[in-house]
Coordinates of C-alpha atoms in Angstrom, one line a residue:
X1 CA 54.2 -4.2 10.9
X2 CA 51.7 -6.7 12.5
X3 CA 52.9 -10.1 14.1
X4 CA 51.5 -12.0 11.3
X5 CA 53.5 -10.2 8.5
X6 CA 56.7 -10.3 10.8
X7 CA 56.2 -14.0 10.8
X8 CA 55.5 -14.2 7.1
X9 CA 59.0 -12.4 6.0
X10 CA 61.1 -14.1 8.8
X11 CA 59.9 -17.5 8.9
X12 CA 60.8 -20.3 11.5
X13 CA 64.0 -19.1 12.6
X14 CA 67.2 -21.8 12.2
X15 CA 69.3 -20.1 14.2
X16 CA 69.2 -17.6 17.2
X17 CA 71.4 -14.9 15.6
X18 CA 71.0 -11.3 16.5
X19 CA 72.9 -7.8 15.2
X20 CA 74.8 -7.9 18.1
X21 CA 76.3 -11.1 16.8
X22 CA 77.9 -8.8 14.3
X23 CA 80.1 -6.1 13.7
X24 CA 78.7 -3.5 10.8
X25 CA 81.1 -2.1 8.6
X26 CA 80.8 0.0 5.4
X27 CA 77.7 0.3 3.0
X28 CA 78.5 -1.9 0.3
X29 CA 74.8 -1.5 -1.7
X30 CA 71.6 0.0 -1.4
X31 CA 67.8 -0.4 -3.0
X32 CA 65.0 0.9 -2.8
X33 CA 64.0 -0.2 0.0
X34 CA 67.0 -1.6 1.5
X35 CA 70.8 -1.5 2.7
X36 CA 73.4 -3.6 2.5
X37 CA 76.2 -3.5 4.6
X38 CA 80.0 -5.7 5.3
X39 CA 79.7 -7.3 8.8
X40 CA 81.9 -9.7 10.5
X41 CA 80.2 -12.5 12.9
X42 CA 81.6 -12.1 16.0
X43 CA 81.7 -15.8 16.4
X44 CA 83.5 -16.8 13.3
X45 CA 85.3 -14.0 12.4
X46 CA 83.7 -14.9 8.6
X47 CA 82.6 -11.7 7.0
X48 CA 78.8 -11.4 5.6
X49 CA 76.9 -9.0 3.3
X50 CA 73.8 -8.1 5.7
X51 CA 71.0 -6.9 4.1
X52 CA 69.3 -4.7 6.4
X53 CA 65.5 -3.9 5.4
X54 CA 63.0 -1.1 6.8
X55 CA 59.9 -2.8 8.2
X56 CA 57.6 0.3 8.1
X57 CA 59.3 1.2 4.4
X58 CA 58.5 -2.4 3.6
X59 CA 54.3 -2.2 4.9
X60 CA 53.9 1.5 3.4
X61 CA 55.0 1.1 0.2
X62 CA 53.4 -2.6 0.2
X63 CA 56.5 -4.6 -0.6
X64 CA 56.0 -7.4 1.9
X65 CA 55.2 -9.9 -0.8
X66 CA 58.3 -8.7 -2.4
X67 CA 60.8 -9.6 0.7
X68 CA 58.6 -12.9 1.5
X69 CA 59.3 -14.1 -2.1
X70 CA 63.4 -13.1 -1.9
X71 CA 63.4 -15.5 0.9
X72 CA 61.6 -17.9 -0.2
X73 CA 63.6 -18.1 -3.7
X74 CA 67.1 -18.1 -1.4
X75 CA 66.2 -20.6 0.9
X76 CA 65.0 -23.0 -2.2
X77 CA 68.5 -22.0 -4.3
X78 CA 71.6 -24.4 -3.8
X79 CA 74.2 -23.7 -6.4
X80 CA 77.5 -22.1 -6.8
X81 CA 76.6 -19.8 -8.9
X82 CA 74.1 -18.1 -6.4
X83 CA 74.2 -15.6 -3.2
X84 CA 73.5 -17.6 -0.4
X85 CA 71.0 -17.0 2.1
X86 CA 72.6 -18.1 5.8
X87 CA 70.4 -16.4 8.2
X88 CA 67.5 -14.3 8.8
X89 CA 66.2 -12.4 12.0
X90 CA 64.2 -8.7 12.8
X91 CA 64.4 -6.0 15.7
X92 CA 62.0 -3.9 16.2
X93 CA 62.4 -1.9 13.4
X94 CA 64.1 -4.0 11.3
X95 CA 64.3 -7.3 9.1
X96 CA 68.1 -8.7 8.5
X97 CA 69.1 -11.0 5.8
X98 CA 72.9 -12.5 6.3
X99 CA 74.2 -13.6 2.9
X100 CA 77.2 -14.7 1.2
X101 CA 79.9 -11.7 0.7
X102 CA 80.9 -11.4 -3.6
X103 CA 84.2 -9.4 -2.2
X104 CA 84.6 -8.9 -6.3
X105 CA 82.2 -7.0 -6.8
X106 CA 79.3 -6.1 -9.8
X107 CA 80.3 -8.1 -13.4
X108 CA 78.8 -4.5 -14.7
X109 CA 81.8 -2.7 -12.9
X110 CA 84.7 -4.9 -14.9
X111 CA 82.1 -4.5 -18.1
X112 CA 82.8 -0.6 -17.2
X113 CA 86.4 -0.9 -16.8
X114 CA 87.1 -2.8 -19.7
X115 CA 84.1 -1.4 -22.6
X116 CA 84.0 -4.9 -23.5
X117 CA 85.0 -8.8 -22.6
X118 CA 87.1 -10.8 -24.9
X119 CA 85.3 -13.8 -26.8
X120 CA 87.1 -16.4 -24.2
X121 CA 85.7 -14.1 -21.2
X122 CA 82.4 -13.9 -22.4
X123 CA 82.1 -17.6 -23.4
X124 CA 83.0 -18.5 -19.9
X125 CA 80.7 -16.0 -17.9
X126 CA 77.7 -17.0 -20.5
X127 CA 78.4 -20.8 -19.9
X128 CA 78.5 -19.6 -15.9
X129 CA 74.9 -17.9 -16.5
X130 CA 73.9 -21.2 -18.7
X131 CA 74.5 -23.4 -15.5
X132 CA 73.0 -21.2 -13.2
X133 CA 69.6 -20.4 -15.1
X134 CA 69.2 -24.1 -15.9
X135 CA 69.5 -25.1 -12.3
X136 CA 67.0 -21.7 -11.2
X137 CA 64.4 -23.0 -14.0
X138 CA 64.6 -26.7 -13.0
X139 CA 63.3 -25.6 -9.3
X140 CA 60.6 -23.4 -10.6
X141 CA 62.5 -20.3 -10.3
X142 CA 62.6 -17.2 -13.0
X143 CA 64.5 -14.2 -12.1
X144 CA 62.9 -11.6 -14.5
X145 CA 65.2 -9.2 -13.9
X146 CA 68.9 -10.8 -15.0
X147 CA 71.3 -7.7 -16.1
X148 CA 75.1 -7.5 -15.3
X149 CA 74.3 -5.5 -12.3
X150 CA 72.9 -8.4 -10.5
X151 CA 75.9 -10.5 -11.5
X152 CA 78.5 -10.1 -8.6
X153 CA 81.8 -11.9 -8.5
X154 CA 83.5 -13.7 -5.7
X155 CA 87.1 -14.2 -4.6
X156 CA 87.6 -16.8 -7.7
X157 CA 85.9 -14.6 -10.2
X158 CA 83.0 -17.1 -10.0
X159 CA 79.1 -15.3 -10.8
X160 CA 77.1 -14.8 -7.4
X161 CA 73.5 -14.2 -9.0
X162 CA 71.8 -11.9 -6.5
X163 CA 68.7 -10.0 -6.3
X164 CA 65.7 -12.2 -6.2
X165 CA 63.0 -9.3 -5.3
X166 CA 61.6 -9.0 -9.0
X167 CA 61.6 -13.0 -9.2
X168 CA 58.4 -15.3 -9.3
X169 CA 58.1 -19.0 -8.6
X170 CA 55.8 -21.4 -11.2
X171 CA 54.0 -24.2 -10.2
X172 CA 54.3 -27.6 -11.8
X173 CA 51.5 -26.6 -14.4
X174 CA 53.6 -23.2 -15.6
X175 CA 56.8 -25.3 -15.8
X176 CA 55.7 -27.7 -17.9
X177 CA 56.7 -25.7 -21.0
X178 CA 58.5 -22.1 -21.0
X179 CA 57.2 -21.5 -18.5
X180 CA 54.3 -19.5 -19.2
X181 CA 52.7 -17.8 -16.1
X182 CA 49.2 -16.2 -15.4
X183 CA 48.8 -12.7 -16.6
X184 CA 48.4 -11.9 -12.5
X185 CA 50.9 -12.1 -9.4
X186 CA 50.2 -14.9 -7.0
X187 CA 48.0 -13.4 -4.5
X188 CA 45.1 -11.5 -5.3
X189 CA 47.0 -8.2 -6.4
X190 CA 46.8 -8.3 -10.3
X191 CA 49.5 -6.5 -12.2
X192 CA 49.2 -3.0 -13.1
X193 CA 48.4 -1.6 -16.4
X194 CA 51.3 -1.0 -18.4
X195 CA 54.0 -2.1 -15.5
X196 CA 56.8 -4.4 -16.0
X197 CA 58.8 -6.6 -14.1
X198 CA 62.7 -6.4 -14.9
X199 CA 64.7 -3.4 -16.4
X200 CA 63.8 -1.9 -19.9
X201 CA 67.0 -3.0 -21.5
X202 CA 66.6 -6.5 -20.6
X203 CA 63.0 -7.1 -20.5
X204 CA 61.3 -9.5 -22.7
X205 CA 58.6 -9.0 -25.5
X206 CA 56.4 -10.9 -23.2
X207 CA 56.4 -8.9 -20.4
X208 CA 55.7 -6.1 -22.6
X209 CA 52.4 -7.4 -23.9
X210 CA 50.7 -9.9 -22.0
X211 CA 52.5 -8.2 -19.0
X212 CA 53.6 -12.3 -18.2
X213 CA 56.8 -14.0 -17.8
X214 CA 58.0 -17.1 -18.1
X215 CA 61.5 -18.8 -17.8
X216 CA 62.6 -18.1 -21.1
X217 CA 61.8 -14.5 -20.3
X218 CA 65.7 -15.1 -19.2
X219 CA 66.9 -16.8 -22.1
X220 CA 66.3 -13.2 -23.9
X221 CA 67.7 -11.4 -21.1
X222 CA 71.1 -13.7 -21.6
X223 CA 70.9 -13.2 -25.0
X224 CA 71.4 -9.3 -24.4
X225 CA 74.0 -9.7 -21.9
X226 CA 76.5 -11.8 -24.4
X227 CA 75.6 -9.1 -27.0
X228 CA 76.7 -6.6 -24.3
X229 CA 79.5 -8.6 -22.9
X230 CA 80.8 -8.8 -26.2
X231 CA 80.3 -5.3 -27.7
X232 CA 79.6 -2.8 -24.9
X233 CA 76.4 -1.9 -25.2
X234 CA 73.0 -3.6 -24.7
X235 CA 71.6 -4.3 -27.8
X236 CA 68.2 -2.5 -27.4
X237 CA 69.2 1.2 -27.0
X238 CA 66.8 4.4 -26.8
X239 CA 66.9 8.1 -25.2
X240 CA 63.9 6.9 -23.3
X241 CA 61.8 3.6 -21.9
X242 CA 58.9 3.9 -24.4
X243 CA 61.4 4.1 -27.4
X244 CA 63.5 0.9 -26.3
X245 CA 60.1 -0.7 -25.9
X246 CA 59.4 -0.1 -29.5
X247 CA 62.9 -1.9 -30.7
X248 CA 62.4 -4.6 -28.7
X249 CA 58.8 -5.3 -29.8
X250 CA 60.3 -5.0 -33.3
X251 CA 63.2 -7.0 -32.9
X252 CA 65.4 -3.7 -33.7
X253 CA 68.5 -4.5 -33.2
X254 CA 72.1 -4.6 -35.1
X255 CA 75.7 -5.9 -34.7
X256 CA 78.7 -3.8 -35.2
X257 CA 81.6 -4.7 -37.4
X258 CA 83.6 -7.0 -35.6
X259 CA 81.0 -8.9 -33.6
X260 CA 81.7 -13.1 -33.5
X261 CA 79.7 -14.7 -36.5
X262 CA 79.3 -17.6 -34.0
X263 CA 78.2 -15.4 -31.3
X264 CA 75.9 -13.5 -33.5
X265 CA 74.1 -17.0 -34.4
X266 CA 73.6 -18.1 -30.6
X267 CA 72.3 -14.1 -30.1
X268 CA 69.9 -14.9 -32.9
X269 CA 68.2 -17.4 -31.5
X270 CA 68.1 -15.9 -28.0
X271 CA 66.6 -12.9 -28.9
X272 CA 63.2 -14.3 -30.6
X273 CA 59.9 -12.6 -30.4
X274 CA 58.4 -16.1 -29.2
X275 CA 59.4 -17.7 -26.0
X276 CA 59.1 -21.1 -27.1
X277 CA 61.0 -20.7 -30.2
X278 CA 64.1 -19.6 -28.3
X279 CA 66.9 -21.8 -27.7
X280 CA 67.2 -23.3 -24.5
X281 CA 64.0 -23.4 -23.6
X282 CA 61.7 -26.9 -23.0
X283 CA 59.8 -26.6 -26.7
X284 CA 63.8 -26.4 -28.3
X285 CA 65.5 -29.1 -27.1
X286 CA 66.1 -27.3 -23.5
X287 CA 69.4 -26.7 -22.1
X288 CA 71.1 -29.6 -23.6
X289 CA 70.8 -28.0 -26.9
X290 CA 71.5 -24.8 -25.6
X291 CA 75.2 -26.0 -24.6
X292 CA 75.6 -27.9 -27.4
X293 CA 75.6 -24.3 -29.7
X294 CA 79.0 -24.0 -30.8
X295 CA 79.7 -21.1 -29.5
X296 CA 80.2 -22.8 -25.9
X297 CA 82.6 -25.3 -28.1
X298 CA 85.3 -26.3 -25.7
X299 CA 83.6 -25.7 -22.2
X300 CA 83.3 -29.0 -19.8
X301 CA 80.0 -28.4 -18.6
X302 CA 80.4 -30.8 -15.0
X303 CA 83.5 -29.2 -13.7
X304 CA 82.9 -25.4 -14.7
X305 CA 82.0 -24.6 -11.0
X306 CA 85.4 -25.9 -10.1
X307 CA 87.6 -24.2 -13.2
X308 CA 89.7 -21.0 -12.8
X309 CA 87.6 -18.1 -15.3
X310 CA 90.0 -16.8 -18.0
X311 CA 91.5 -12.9 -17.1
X312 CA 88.9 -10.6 -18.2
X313 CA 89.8 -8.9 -21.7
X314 CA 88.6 -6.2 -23.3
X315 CA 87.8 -7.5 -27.1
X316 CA 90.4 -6.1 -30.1
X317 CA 88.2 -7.8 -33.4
X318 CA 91.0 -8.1 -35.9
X319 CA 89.9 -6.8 -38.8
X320 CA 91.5 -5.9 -42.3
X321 CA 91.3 -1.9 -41.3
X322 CA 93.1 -3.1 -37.6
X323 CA 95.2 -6.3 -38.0
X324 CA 95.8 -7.7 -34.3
X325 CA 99.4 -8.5 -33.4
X326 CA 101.1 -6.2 -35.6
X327 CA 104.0 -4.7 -33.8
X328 CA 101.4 -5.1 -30.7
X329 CA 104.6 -5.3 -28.4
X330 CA 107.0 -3.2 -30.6
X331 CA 109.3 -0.6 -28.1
X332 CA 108.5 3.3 -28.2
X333 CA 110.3 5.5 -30.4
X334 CA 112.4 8.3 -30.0
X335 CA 110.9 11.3 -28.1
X336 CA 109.6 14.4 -29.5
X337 CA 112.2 17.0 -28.5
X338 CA 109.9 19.5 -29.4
X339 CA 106.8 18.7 -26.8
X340 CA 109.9 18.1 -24.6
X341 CA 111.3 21.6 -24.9
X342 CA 107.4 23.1 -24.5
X343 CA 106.4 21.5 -21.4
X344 CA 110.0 21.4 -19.5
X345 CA 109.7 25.0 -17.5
X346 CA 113.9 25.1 -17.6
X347 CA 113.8 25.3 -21.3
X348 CA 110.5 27.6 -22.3
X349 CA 110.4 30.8 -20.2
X350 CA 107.0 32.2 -18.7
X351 CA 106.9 34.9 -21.2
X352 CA 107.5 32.4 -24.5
X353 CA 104.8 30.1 -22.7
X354 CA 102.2 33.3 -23.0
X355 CA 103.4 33.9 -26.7
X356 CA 102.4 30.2 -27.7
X357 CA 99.0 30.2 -25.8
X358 CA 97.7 33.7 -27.3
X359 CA 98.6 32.7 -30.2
X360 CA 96.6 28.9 -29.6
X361 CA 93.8 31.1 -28.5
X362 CA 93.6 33.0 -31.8
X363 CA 94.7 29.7 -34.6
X364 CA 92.9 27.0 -32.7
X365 CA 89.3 26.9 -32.5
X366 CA 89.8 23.9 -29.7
X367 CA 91.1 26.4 -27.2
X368 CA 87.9 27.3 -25.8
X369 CA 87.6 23.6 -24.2
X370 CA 91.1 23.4 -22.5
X371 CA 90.7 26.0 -19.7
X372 CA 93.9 28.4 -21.1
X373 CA 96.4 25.0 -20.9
X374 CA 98.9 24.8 -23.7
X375 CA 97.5 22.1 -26.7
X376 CA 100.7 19.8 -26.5
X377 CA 99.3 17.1 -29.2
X378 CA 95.7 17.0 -31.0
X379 CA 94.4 14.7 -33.2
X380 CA 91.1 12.5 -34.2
X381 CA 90.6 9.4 -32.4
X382 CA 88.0 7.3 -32.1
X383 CA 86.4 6.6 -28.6
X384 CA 85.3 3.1 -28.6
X385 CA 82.7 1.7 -26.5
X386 CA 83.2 -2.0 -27.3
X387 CA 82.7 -2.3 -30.9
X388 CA 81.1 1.0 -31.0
X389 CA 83.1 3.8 -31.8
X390 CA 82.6 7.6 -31.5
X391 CA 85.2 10.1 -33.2
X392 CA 86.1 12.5 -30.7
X393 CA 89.4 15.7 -31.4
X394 CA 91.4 14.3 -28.4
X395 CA 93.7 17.3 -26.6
X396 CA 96.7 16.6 -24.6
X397 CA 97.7 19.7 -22.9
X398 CA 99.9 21.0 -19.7
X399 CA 98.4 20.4 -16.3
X400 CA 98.3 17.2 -17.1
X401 CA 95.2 17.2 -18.8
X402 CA 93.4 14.9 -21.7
X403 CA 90.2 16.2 -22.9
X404 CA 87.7 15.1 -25.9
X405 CA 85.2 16.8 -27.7
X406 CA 83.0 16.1 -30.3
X407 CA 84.3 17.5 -33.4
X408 CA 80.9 17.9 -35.2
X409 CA 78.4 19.6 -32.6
X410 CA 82.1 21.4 -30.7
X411 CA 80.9 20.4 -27.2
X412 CA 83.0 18.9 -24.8
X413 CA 82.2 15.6 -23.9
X414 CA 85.3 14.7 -21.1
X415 CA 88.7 13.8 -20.3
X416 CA 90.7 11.2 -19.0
X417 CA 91.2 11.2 -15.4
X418 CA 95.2 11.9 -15.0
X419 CA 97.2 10.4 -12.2
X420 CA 100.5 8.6 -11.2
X421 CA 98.3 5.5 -12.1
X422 CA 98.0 6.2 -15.7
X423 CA 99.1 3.9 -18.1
X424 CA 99.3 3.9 -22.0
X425 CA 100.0 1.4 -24.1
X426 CA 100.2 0.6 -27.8
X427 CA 98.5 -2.5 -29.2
X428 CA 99.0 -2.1 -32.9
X429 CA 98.9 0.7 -35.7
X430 CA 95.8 2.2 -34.8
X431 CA 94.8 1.5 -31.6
X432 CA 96.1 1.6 -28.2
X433 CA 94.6 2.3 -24.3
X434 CA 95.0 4.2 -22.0
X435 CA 94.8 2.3 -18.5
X436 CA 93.5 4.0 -15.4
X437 CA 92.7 2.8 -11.9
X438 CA 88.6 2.5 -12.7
X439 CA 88.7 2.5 -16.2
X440 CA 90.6 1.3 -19.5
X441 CA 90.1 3.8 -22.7
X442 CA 90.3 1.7 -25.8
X443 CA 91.2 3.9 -28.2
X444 CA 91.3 4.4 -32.5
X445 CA 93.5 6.4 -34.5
X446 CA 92.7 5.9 -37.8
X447 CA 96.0 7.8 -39.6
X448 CA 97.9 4.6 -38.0
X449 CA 99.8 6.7 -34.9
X450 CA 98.8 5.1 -31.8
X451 CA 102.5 4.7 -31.3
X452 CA 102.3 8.6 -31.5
X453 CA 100.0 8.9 -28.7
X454 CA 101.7 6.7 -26.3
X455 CA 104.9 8.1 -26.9
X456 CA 103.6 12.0 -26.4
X457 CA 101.3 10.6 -23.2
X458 CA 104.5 9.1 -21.1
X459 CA 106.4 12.1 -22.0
X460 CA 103.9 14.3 -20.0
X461 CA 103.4 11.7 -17.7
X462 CA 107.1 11.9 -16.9
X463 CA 107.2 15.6 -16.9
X464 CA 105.0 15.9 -13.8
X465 CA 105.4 12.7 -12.2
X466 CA 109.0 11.4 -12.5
X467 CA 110.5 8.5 -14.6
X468 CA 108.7 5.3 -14.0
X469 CA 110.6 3.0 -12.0

């Protein structure tokens, strides 16, 4: 890398800070053409995410403009809701960027964890976003490439947006409206044919035309993060880029039963084919009108920053099939002697174990998917992402094991990771979870037995792992 470009991506330097001012811990993300690791300053004690970029990486695969334009955006950011940029300096071989540590984590991961948000949850962390884009837009700034896995949280489960590389900044002529921008980067590099800015699920009809973006370019990318916060999924979905294009440039999109009619409404008009017609941008009233939807009823815009966020909540709809609250914190049952007396080795012998699995092997056409373990409890269930549901046969066995296969095509899809940190629990007829340590299984059954299923899961659990304390 030449002297000019080093001074380009680094800048005047504000501080004399080296690596050796820091002690490099774990790898806590990486890009494509970057690491990002936990350091401490030696000084301060304070801890830091570094990012730690490849100079030669950054000149071969001509990415300078990419890092200069991070920096730039970081240094011009000063919000609560952002990463903050503290320091920058360069080695030889390297370019470092010292910025704010979100010890949280990725929203995307709790998204994981949980399918869905509750409607509280997601009205908070949209309101969060709300803030945040209308103080990015008012400098200038679009992101173009907002998704929940450039949302990180920070020790108050406040957003950290983060990830600035795919961004652009207008001038005063291009902020005058929406934000239109010039069908060509600033420079004089113009945009590939067919290339896009952003990530397919998230990117704007826009982009995928005139190959421009503008700041309401992430107005539609909010507008698919509520309807994933919400429901689980994005809401443009395809088994490949080109096909998720086509829904998007159609508008194809639906809502599952269950999904908010008030949330649905501020979707709506988030997710419009024209940028100036969607709300919250300049031509509609701007943000003002935008907070004002009802959906954000009950948020006090001016002291958000300084508010505890609700406990994140995976979303039960309640709906005439699945009432909410019913029984939701009734006590279990009685046992089943019978799955008691199969999986306690002091009361079934070796040999009457054998008996019971030949005999599973020739009856059961599931025994192919349980690797020789003894079916203990089987049954339909739906799998739900979100509001999406999939019916899988669910099969609790000995080992401990809990697999699911899909009953149509009789493939095996998964199980449910077992350990002493399983946890199931009943939340009305039909449906209960099953928590683990990464991950909580919101679950259907539709013959009304979730009760069933809890009681039969702690009875295993118990068998190989003690009574719970």
């Amino acid at each position: 890398m030449s002297q000019d470009d080093s001074a380009k991506l680094n800048g005047k330097k504000a501080t004399k800070k080296t690596p050796n001012d820091f002690i490099f811990g774990k790898v806590i993300g990486e890009g494509s053409f970057s690491t990002v690791y936990l350091a401490k300053e030696i000084e301060s004690g304070n801890e830091f995410a570094v990012k730690v970029l490849d100079k030669r990486h950054i000149m071969r695969e001509k990415k300078t403009q990419y890092v200069m334009r991070e920096k730039e955006v970081l240094m011009k950011l000063n919000h609560a809701f952002f990463i903050r940029l503290f320091y920058t300096f360069q080695d030889h071989d390297r370019l470092y960027f010292v910025l704010s540590y979100a010890r949280q984590g990725e929203l995307l991961d709790y998204l994981n964890r949980l399918s869905c948000f509750d409607e509280n949850s997601t009205k908070w962390y949209a309101a969060e976003l709300v803030l945040a884009l209308e103080h990015m837009h008012n400098l200038g700034v679009i992101h173009r490439d907002l998704k929940p896995e450039n949302i990180l949280l920070n020790d108050g489960m406040h957003i950290q947006i983060t990830d600035f590389g795919s961004s652009k900044i207008l001038d005063k002529q291009e902020s005058s409206n929406s934000g239109q921008e010039p069908s060509q980067e600033s420079g004089n590099q113009p945009k590939r044919k067919n290339s896009f800015v952003g990530t397919a699920q998230y990117v704007s009809p826009e982009i995928l035309t005139s190959k421009t973006a503008c700041s309401s370019s992430d107005l539609w990318a909010l507008g698919c993060i509520i309807y994933q916060l919400l429901s689980g999924l994005v809401p443009f979905r395809g088994g490949h880029e080109y096909q998720i294009f086509q829904k998007i440039m159609k508008l194809e999109y639906e809502f599952p039963d269950g999904f908010s009619s008030v949330a649905r409404d501020l979707v709506e008009k988030l997710l419009v084919i024209e940028p100036s017609e969607r709300l919250g941008c300049p031509e509609q009233g701007g943000y003002e009108r935008l907070k004002q939807h009802p959906f954000f009823e009950g948020i006090d815009w001016d002291i958000v920053p300084e508010q505890k966020p609700p406990t994140l909540q995976p979303y039960l709809p309640a709906t005439s099939e699945n009432p909410e609250n019913i029984y939701g914190n009734y006590k279990p049952g009685l046992s089943d002697r019978r799955v008691a007396e199969i999986i306690t080795e002091t009361v079934i012998s070796d040999d009457e174990r054998k008996s019971l699995i030949e005999a599973q092997a020739k009856e059961n056409e599931y025994h192919k998917f349980v690797e020789g373990n003894l079916i203990l409890k089987q049954g339909l269930v739906d799998k739900r992402k979100g509001l999406f549901a999939r019916r899988r046969m669910f099969l609790l066995t000995e080992g401990p094991h809990l697999y699911y296969v899909d009953p149509t095509n009789k493939v095996l899809k998964g199980q449910i990771p077992w350990s002493k940190e399983l946890k199931p629990e009943a939340k009305n007829f039909k449906t209960f979870f099953v928590h683990t340590p990464n991950r909580t299984y919101y679950l259907e059954d539709k013959s009304s037995r979730s009760q069933d299923w809890v009681n039969k899961i702690d009875e295993v659990w118990q068998t190989y792992y003690g009574t719970k304390s």
